[in-house]
């Protein structure tokens, strides 16, 4: 597939339609379900800290990385993720424990019959947990330099390499430690088949939203990057991109001098089989391969690219409602670690109205722009996607379809179409009643043609990742309020576009997030 077209081709070929869903004969093979962990055989490991003191910073401050009263949107020079504007914090094993545990650790276990079902810190499609975390670090207090894999079962690090391999990480090379998120394709494709490539970004986005918020709660600078040499990172981790692909890097800590990278000798440690057999979906590999950066020259070209100011859809002149977010003093004070432990994907909503101020505050804190390598710090909050709202029941807001403009004052919502659309909401969400019962549905849409024209096929990763990371923050902001719940849902792609057209005529949906009162 040619550069600039394969991302669109993949997206179109994996889009849901009512006809395809009705005629689908696929059934799950539970005898062949993959295990939800990557388990290395015969590797040494390092235990993480069993006693930690998590930050008490409120969730609604942690997800933004700065005070709500110091709004970066009014100051183009303000960079909320710059180490020069963030106090240094010593990185040690206790801090690393929090970063890993609150991103991908087992936070609760639910008894169902005779089975105990563990759930992780971040939302994941189908609870299949295909996102793995690796740590690449220099010498830290109580942890030697090396390459490690985080094992959530045992709260430990599997030792893959000894030595300082940070130099292989392109832009992230100068950080004391970098966490690499990967996706094991088959673990998600078992249920979702070729759509697992989409889910690699959906689910890494929610995981890394937790990670970034945890770092900010500990007053540590952290930044995500999609610009790296895919094959070189895979070589450092000892993974085969045909089965497990690197998705994103998060650099953590203040920049420092890094020694030369030692020779990257091939490693292929034994791992426990995920299931009896693995089914390959070539479309995943085609989409991933078409979007890789092949060398450091390609990485540098990527890093020099910035989003076009016109990449989003044009604003309209429709009737607007000003949002009314509350300041930090009046906002919910739930600490981040409590929110993450409480969070779960809501399975049933009551049809009770949502507080307009709570909705305003959730949107205000979550949609402030993600700390990403190619993001323009002086640009809009959303640079690769637009957020559309289908409001079913928010106090003092007419039900209808809206376009959210986060950068107009404290945020505005522009009415596209007024009316009661609960039935339509449920239909758009793959005919799932949760969306019909939710008080609000947030759809993130992107102009894939425009993004890939600028960034090549890797631009598709950008659009998916911005949407998912923002949705991950929405999850956290929602669960900071004890009377609210949230969940992500899938959708009929073309019908979502049609519903929000003509405004969204050139766009296609990336992510759907719903908010309501748990039943």
Coordinates of C-alpha atoms in Angstrom, one line a residue:
X1 CA 0.0 0.0 0.0
X2 CA 1.3 3.4 -0.9
X3 CA 2.3 6.1 1.6
X4 CA -0.7 8.3 2.6
X5 CA -3.4 5.9 1.4
X6 CA -2.9 2.7 3.5
X7 CA -4.1 4.3 6.7
X8 CA -7.4 5.3 5.0
X9 CA -7.6 1.9 3.3
X10 CA -7.2 0.2 6.7
X11 CA -9.8 2.4 8.4
X12 CA -12.3 1.8 5.6
X13 CA -11.8 -1.9 5.6
X14 CA -12.3 -2.2 9.3
X15 CA -15.3 0.1 9.6
X16 CA -18.5 -1.2 11.1
X17 CA -21.8 -1.1 9.1
X18 CA -25.2 -2.4 10.3
X19 CA -25.2 -4.8 7.3
X20 CA -21.8 -6.3 8.2
X21 CA -22.7 -6.7 11.8
X22 CA -26.0 -8.4 10.9
X23 CA -24.3 -10.8 8.5
X24 CA -21.3 -11.5 10.7
X25 CA -20.9 -15.3 11.4
X26 CA -17.7 -15.0 13.5
X27 CA -17.8 -16.6 16.9
X28 CA -15.3 -16.5 19.8
X29 CA -13.2 -19.6 20.4
X30 CA -13.0 -19.6 24.2
X31 CA -10.8 -22.7 24.2
X32 CA -8.2 -20.7 22.4
X33 CA -8.5 -17.4 24.4
X34 CA -5.1 -15.8 25.0
X35 CA -3.9 -15.3 28.5
X36 CA -3.9 -11.6 29.5
X37 CA -0.3 -11.4 30.5
X38 CA 3.1 -11.6 28.9
X39 CA 5.0 -14.2 31.0
X40 CA 8.7 -14.7 30.5
X41 CA 10.3 -18.0 31.3
X42 CA 13.5 -18.1 33.3
X43 CA 14.3 -14.4 33.3
X44 CA 15.6 -12.7 36.5
X45 CA 13.3 -10.1 38.0
X46 CA 13.4 -7.1 40.3
X47 CA 10.6 -6.6 42.8
X48 CA 8.9 -3.2 42.8
X49 CA 8.1 -1.4 46.1
X50 CA 5.4 -2.9 48.2
X51 CA 5.0 0.2 50.4
X52 CA 4.4 3.5 48.6
X53 CA 3.0 6.9 49.5
X54 CA 0.9 8.0 46.6
X55 CA 0.4 11.7 45.9
X56 CA -2.7 13.2 47.3
X57 CA -3.0 15.7 44.4
X58 CA -6.6 15.9 43.2
X59 CA -7.3 14.0 40.0
X60 CA -8.6 17.1 38.2
X61 CA -5.3 18.8 38.7
X62 CA -3.2 15.8 37.9
X63 CA -4.7 15.2 34.5
X64 CA -4.0 18.8 33.4
X65 CA -0.4 19.0 34.8
X66 CA -1.1 22.5 36.1
X67 CA -3.5 24.6 38.1
X68 CA -6.9 25.3 36.4
X69 CA -6.4 28.9 37.2
X70 CA -3.2 29.1 35.2
X71 CA -4.6 28.2 31.8
X72 CA -2.0 27.4 29.1
X73 CA -4.5 28.2 26.4
X74 CA -4.3 31.9 27.2
X75 CA -0.4 31.9 27.1
X76 CA 1.3 30.4 24.0
X77 CA 4.6 30.4 25.8
X78 CA 3.4 28.2 28.6
X79 CA 4.5 24.6 28.2
X80 CA 2.9 22.5 31.0
X81 CA 5.2 19.6 30.3
X82 CA 8.6 21.5 30.1
X83 CA 11.1 20.3 32.7
X84 CA 12.3 23.9 33.1
X85 CA 8.8 24.8 34.5
X86 CA 8.4 21.7 36.6
X87 CA 10.3 21.0 39.9
X88 CA 12.6 18.0 39.7
X89 CA 11.6 14.9 41.6
X90 CA 13.9 12.0 42.5
X91 CA 13.2 9.0 40.4
X92 CA 13.5 5.8 42.3
X93 CA 11.9 2.4 42.6
X94 CA 9.0 3.7 44.6
X95 CA 8.2 6.3 42.0
X96 CA 8.5 3.7 39.2
X97 CA 6.1 1.4 41.1
X98 CA 3.5 4.1 41.1
X99 CA 4.0 4.9 37.4
X100 CA 3.6 1.2 36.4
X101 CA 0.9 0.2 38.9
X102 CA -1.4 3.1 38.4
X103 CA -1.1 2.7 34.6
X104 CA -1.3 -1.0 34.1
X105 CA -1.4 -2.7 37.5
X106 CA -4.2 -5.0 38.9
X107 CA -6.3 -2.6 40.9
X108 CA -9.3 -4.8 41.8
X109 CA -10.4 -8.5 41.6
X110 CA -14.1 -9.4 41.2
X111 CA -15.6 -12.7 42.1
X112 CA -17.9 -14.2 39.4
X113 CA -19.0 -17.6 40.4
X114 CA -16.0 -19.7 41.2
X115 CA -13.7 -17.4 39.1
X116 CA -11.7 -14.4 40.3
X117 CA -11.4 -11.8 37.5
X118 CA -8.6 -9.3 37.8
X119 CA -9.1 -5.8 36.4
X120 CA -6.4 -3.3 35.5
X121 CA -5.9 0.4 36.2
X122 CA -7.0 1.6 32.7
X123 CA -9.8 0.7 30.4
X124 CA -9.1 -1.9 27.7
X125 CA -11.3 -3.2 24.9
X126 CA -12.8 -6.5 25.9
X127 CA -10.6 -6.5 29.1
X128 CA -8.1 -8.4 27.0
X129 CA -5.1 -6.3 28.2
X130 CA -2.9 -6.4 25.1
X131 CA -0.9 -3.3 26.1
X132 CA 2.5 -4.2 27.6
X133 CA 4.8 -1.7 29.4
X134 CA 8.6 -1.7 29.2
X135 CA 11.1 0.4 31.1
X136 CA 14.3 1.6 29.5
X137 CA 16.4 3.6 32.0
X138 CA 19.8 4.8 33.1
X139 CA 21.1 4.2 36.5
X140 CA 18.4 5.2 39.1
X141 CA 18.5 5.0 42.9
X142 CA 17.9 1.3 43.8
X143 CA 17.6 0.3 40.1
X144 CA 20.4 -0.5 37.7
X145 CA 20.4 0.8 34.2
X146 CA 18.7 -1.6 31.8
X147 CA 15.7 -2.7 29.8
X148 CA 12.8 -4.2 31.8
X149 CA 9.3 -5.5 31.3
X150 CA 6.6 -4.7 33.8
X151 CA 4.7 -7.8 35.1
X152 CA 1.4 -6.7 36.7
X153 CA 0.8 -10.2 38.1
X154 CA 3.8 -10.0 40.5
X155 CA 4.4 -6.2 40.6
X156 CA 7.9 -6.8 39.4
X157 CA 10.2 -6.0 36.5
X158 CA 11.6 -8.8 34.2
X159 CA 15.2 -8.0 33.3
X160 CA 15.7 -8.1 29.6
X161 CA 19.0 -6.3 29.3
X162 CA 21.6 -4.8 31.6
X163 CA 23.1 -1.5 30.5
X164 CA 22.1 1.9 29.3
X165 CA 20.1 1.7 26.0
X166 CA 18.4 5.0 26.1
X167 CA 20.3 6.2 23.1
X168 CA 18.1 4.0 20.9
X169 CA 15.0 6.1 21.7
X170 CA 15.3 9.0 19.4
X171 CA 13.7 12.1 21.0
X172 CA 13.2 10.3 24.3
X173 CA 16.9 9.4 24.7
X174 CA 17.7 12.2 27.2
X175 CA 15.1 11.3 29.9
X176 CA 16.3 9.3 32.9
X177 CA 13.7 6.7 32.1
X178 CA 11.3 6.0 29.2
X179 CA 8.3 3.8 29.3
X180 CA 7.4 2.0 26.1
X181 CA 3.9 0.9 25.4
X182 CA 3.5 -2.0 23.0
X183 CA 0.5 -4.0 21.7
X184 CA 0.4 -7.8 21.4
X185 CA -1.8 -8.1 18.4
X186 CA -3.3 -11.6 18.9
X187 CA -4.3 -10.9 22.4
X188 CA -6.8 -8.3 21.1
X189 CA -7.4 -9.8 17.7
X190 CA -8.8 -13.0 19.3
X191 CA -12.0 -11.1 19.7
X192 CA -11.7 -8.0 17.5
X193 CA -9.8 -9.4 14.5
X194 CA -8.2 -6.8 12.2
X195 CA -9.7 -3.9 14.4
X196 CA -7.0 -4.7 16.9
X197 CA -4.7 -2.2 15.2
X198 CA -7.3 0.6 16.1
X199 CA -7.5 -0.8 19.6
X200 CA -3.7 -0.6 20.0
X201 CA -4.1 3.2 20.1
X202 CA -7.4 3.3 22.0
X203 CA -6.0 1.2 24.8
X204 CA -2.5 2.6 24.9
X205 CA -4.1 6.0 25.1
X206 CA -6.1 5.2 28.2
X207 CA -3.1 3.5 29.8
X208 CA -0.8 6.4 29.1
X209 CA -3.3 8.9 30.2
X210 CA -3.0 7.3 33.7
X211 CA 0.8 7.3 33.4
X212 CA 1.0 11.0 32.5
X213 CA -1.4 11.9 35.2
X214 CA 0.6 9.9 37.8
X215 CA 3.8 11.6 36.7
X216 CA 2.2 15.0 37.0
X217 CA 0.8 14.1 40.4
X218 CA 4.3 13.4 41.5
X219 CA 5.5 16.6 40.0
X220 CA 7.6 14.9 37.4
X221 CA 7.7 16.1 33.8
X222 CA 6.5 13.5 31.3
X223 CA 5.8 13.6 27.6
X224 CA 4.6 11.1 25.0
X225 CA 6.3 10.5 21.6
X226 CA 5.2 8.7 18.5
X227 CA 8.4 9.6 16.6
X228 CA 10.9 6.8 16.9
X229 CA 12.6 4.1 14.8
X230 CA 10.1 1.2 15.2
X231 CA 12.5 -1.6 14.3
X232 CA 15.2 -0.3 16.6
X233 CA 13.0 0.0 19.6
X234 CA 11.6 -3.5 18.9
X235 CA 15.2 -4.8 18.7
X236 CA 16.0 -3.2 22.1
X237 CA 12.9 -4.9 23.6
X238 CA 13.5 -8.2 21.9
X239 CA 10.1 -8.3 20.3
X240 CA 8.9 -9.2 16.8
X241 CA 6.7 -6.4 15.4
X242 CA 4.8 -9.1 13.5
X243 CA 3.4 -10.2 16.8
X244 CA 4.0 -7.2 19.2
X245 CA 4.5 -3.7 17.9
X246 CA 5.8 -0.6 19.7
X247 CA 3.1 2.0 19.9
X248 CA 4.3 5.0 22.0
X249 CA 7.1 6.2 24.3
X250 CA 6.7 8.3 27.4
X251 CA 9.8 10.0 28.6
X252 CA 9.8 10.7 32.3
X253 CA 12.0 13.1 34.3
X254 CA 14.5 15.9 33.7
X255 CA 16.7 15.7 30.6
X256 CA 20.3 14.6 31.3
X257 CA 23.5 13.6 29.4
X258 CA 23.3 10.0 28.1
X259 CA 26.2 7.8 27.3
X260 CA 26.7 6.1 24.0
X261 CA 24.4 3.2 23.3
X262 CA 26.1 -0.2 23.5
X263 CA 25.7 -2.7 20.7
X264 CA 22.2 -4.0 20.5
X265 CA 22.8 -7.7 20.4
X266 CA 19.7 -9.8 19.4
X267 CA 17.7 -11.3 22.2
X268 CA 14.7 -13.6 22.0
X269 CA 13.7 -14.6 25.5
X270 CA 11.3 -17.5 25.9
X271 CA 7.7 -16.6 26.8
X272 CA 4.7 -18.7 27.7
X273 CA 2.4 -19.2 24.7
X274 CA -0.6 -17.0 24.8
X275 CA -2.9 -19.7 23.5
X276 CA -2.8 -23.0 21.7
X277 CA -2.7 -21.3 18.3
X278 CA -2.4 -17.8 17.0
X279 CA -4.5 -16.4 14.1
X280 CA -2.7 -13.9 11.9
X281 CA -4.5 -10.9 10.5
X282 CA -2.5 -9.5 7.6
X283 CA -4.3 -6.2 7.6
X284 CA -2.9 -5.4 11.0
X285 CA 0.7 -6.0 9.7
X286 CA 0.0 -4.0 6.5
X287 CA -1.3 -1.0 8.4
X288 CA 1.5 -1.1 11.0
X289 CA 4.3 -1.6 8.5
X290 CA 3.0 1.2 6.3
X291 CA 3.2 3.6 9.2
X292 CA 6.7 2.8 10.6
X293 CA 9.6 5.2 10.6
X294 CA 12.5 3.2 9.1
X295 CA 15.5 5.2 10.4
X296 CA 16.7 8.3 12.3
X297 CA 16.4 10.5 9.2
X298 CA 12.7 9.6 9.0
X299 CA 12.4 10.3 12.7
X300 CA 13.9 13.7 12.3
X301 CA 11.6 14.5 9.4
X302 CA 8.7 13.5 11.6
X303 CA 9.8 15.6 14.5
X304 CA 10.1 18.7 12.3
X305 CA 6.5 18.4 11.1
X306 CA 3.8 20.4 12.8
X307 CA 0.1 20.2 12.4
X308 CA -1.6 22.5 9.9
X309 CA -3.7 25.1 11.6
X310 CA -6.5 24.2 9.3
X311 CA -6.4 20.4 9.9
X312 CA -9.6 20.5 12.0
X313 CA -13.1 21.3 10.6
X314 CA -14.1 24.9 10.3
X315 CA -16.0 26.5 13.2
X316 CA -19.5 27.5 12.5
X317 CA -21.6 30.4 13.6
X318 CA -24.3 28.4 15.3
X319 CA -25.8 29.2 18.7
X320 CA -23.3 28.6 21.5
X321 CA -23.5 27.8 25.2
X322 CA -20.6 28.9 27.4
X323 CA -19.3 26.2 29.6
X324 CA -19.0 26.9 33.4
X325 CA -16.1 24.9 34.8
X326 CA -15.4 25.4 38.5
X327 CA -11.9 26.4 39.7
X328 CA -9.6 24.1 41.6
X329 CA -10.9 25.4 45.0
X330 CA -14.5 24.2 44.2
X331 CA -13.6 21.2 42.1
X332 CA -13.8 17.6 43.3
X333 CA -10.7 16.8 45.5
X334 CA -10.6 13.0 44.9
X335 CA -6.9 12.0 44.8
X336 CA -5.7 10.4 41.6
X337 CA -4.8 7.1 43.1
X338 CA -8.3 6.7 44.5
X339 CA -9.9 7.6 41.2
X340 CA -7.8 5.0 39.4
X341 CA -8.7 2.3 41.9
X342 CA -12.4 3.2 41.7
X343 CA -12.5 3.5 37.9
X344 CA -14.3 0.9 35.9
X345 CA -16.2 0.8 32.7
X346 CA -19.9 1.4 33.6
X347 CA -22.2 -1.2 32.3
X348 CA -25.6 0.4 33.1
X349 CA -26.7 4.0 33.4
X350 CA -29.8 5.6 34.9
X351 CA -31.5 8.3 32.9
X352 CA -30.9 11.0 35.5
X353 CA -29.7 14.5 34.4
X354 CA -26.1 15.4 34.6
X355 CA -24.9 18.6 36.4
X356 CA -23.9 21.2 33.8
X357 CA -21.1 22.4 35.9
X358 CA -19.7 18.9 36.4
X359 CA -19.8 18.3 32.7
X360 CA -18.2 21.6 32.0
X361 CA -15.4 20.9 34.5
X362 CA -14.8 17.4 33.1
X363 CA -14.5 18.7 29.5
X364 CA -12.4 21.7 30.6
X365 CA -9.8 19.6 32.5
X366 CA -9.6 16.7 30.1
X367 CA -9.5 18.5 26.7
X368 CA -6.4 20.7 27.1
X369 CA -4.1 19.1 24.6
X370 CA -2.0 16.0 25.1
X371 CA 1.8 16.3 25.7
X372 CA 3.0 14.9 22.3
X373 CA 6.2 15.2 20.4
X374 CA 4.7 16.8 17.2
X375 CA 2.0 18.9 18.9
X376 CA 2.3 22.7 18.3
X377 CA 2.4 24.2 21.9
X378 CA 0.8 27.4 20.6
X379 CA -1.9 25.6 18.6
X380 CA -5.4 24.5 19.6
X381 CA -6.1 22.0 22.3
X382 CA -7.2 19.4 19.8
X383 CA -4.9 19.4 16.7
X384 CA -5.7 16.1 14.9
X385 CA -9.3 15.5 16.0
X386 CA -12.6 17.4 16.7
X387 CA -14.9 16.6 19.6
X388 CA -18.6 16.4 18.9
X389 CA -21.2 15.9 21.7
X390 CA -24.5 14.2 21.6
X391 CA -26.3 15.5 24.7
X392 CA -29.2 13.4 26.0
X393 CA -29.7 14.9 29.5
X394 CA -27.5 17.7 30.9
X395 CA -29.2 20.2 33.2
X396 CA -30.2 23.5 31.5
X397 CA -28.8 22.3 28.1
X398 CA -31.2 21.6 25.2
X399 CA -30.8 18.0 24.0
X400 CA -29.1 17.7 20.7
X401 CA -25.9 17.4 18.7
X402 CA -23.1 19.9 19.4
X403 CA -19.5 20.7 18.3
X404 CA -17.2 21.3 21.3
X405 CA -14.8 24.3 21.0
X406 CA -12.4 24.0 24.0
X407 CA -10.4 27.1 23.1
X408 CA -13.2 29.6 23.1
X409 CA -13.0 31.2 26.6
X410 CA -13.7 28.4 29.1
X411 CA -15.0 26.3 26.3
X412 CA -18.3 26.5 24.3
X413 CA -20.6 24.0 22.7
X414 CA -22.1 25.0 19.4
X415 CA -25.5 23.6 18.6
X416 CA -25.6 21.7 15.3
X417 CA -29.0 20.1 15.7
X418 CA -31.6 20.3 18.5
X419 CA -33.7 17.4 19.5
X420 CA -34.0 14.2 21.5
X421 CA -31.6 11.6 20.0
X422 CA -31.4 8.8 22.6
X423 CA -32.5 6.3 20.0
X424 CA -30.0 7.6 17.5
X425 CA -27.3 7.5 20.2
X426 CA -27.9 3.9 20.9
X427 CA -27.9 3.0 17.2
X428 CA -24.7 4.9 16.4
X429 CA -23.0 3.0 19.2
X430 CA -23.4 -0.4 17.5
X431 CA -27.0 -0.6 18.7
X432 CA -25.9 -0.6 22.4
X433 CA -28.3 0.7 24.9
X434 CA -25.6 2.2 27.1
X435 CA -25.2 5.1 24.7
X436 CA -29.0 5.7 24.6
X437 CA -29.1 5.8 28.4
X438 CA -26.0 8.0 28.8
X439 CA -26.4 11.7 29.6
X440 CA -23.7 12.6 27.1
X441 CA -21.7 10.9 24.3
X442 CA -18.5 12.4 23.1
X443 CA -17.3 11.5 19.6
X444 CA -13.8 12.3 18.4
X445 CA -13.6 12.6 14.6
X446 CA -10.6 13.2 12.4
X447 CA -10.0 14.1 8.8
X448 CA -7.7 11.2 8.0
X449 CA -6.9 12.5 4.5
X450 CA -5.6 15.8 5.9
X451 CA -3.6 14.3 8.7
X452 CA -2.0 11.7 6.5
X453 CA -1.2 14.3 3.9
X454 CA 0.9 16.0 6.5
X455 CA 2.3 13.1 8.5
X456 CA 2.1 10.2 6.2
X457 CA 0.4 7.0 7.3
X458 CA 1.8 7.5 10.8
X459 CA -0.6 10.4 11.1
X460 CA -3.3 7.9 11.5
X461 CA -1.6 6.9 14.8
X462 CA -1.6 10.5 15.8
X463 CA -5.3 11.0 15.3
X464 CA -6.2 7.7 17.1
X465 CA -3.8 8.5 19.9
X466 CA -4.9 12.0 20.5
X467 CA -8.5 10.9 20.7
X468 CA -7.7 8.0 23.0
X469 CA -5.4 9.8 25.4
X470 CA -8.0 12.6 25.7
X471 CA -10.7 10.0 26.4
X472 CA -8.5 8.5 29.0
X473 CA -8.4 11.8 30.7
X474 CA -12.2 12.1 30.4
X475 CA -12.4 8.7 32.2
X476 CA -10.3 10.0 35.1
X477 CA -12.2 13.3 35.3
X478 CA -15.5 11.5 35.4
X479 CA -14.5 9.1 38.1
X480 CA -13.1 11.9 40.2
X481 CA -16.9 12.5 40.8
X482 CA -18.4 9.8 42.9
X483 CA -21.8 10.0 41.3
X484 CA -20.6 9.6 37.7
X485 CA -19.6 6.7 35.5
X486 CA -18.2 6.4 32.0
X487 CA -17.4 3.8 29.4
X488 CA -16.0 3.7 25.8
X489 CA -18.0 2.1 23.0
X490 CA -17.5 1.3 19.4
X491 CA -19.7 2.6 16.6
X492 CA -21.0 2.6 13.0
X493 CA -18.3 4.7 11.3
X494 CA -20.1 6.2 8.3
X495 CA -23.3 6.7 10.2
X496 CA -21.5 8.8 12.9
X497 CA -20.1 11.0 10.2
X498 CA -23.6 11.3 8.6
X499 CA -25.2 12.2 11.9
X500 CA -22.8 15.1 12.5
X501 CA -22.8 16.3 8.9
X502 CA -22.5 18.6 7.2
X503 CA -20.1 19.8 9.8
X504 CA -18.2 16.5 10.0
X505 CA -18.6 15.5 6.3
X506 CA -14.8 15.2 5.8
X507 CA -14.2 13.4 9.1
X508 CA -14.5 9.8 10.4
X509 CA -14.8 8.7 14.0
X510 CA -11.8 7.7 16.1
X511 CA -13.3 7.2 19.6
X512 CA -16.6 7.2 21.4
X513 CA -16.8 7.9 25.1
X514 CA -20.0 8.1 27.2
X515 CA -20.9 9.7 30.5
X516 CA -23.8 9.1 32.8
X517 CA -25.0 8.2 36.3
X518 CA -24.3 4.5 37.2
X519 CA -27.4 2.4 37.8

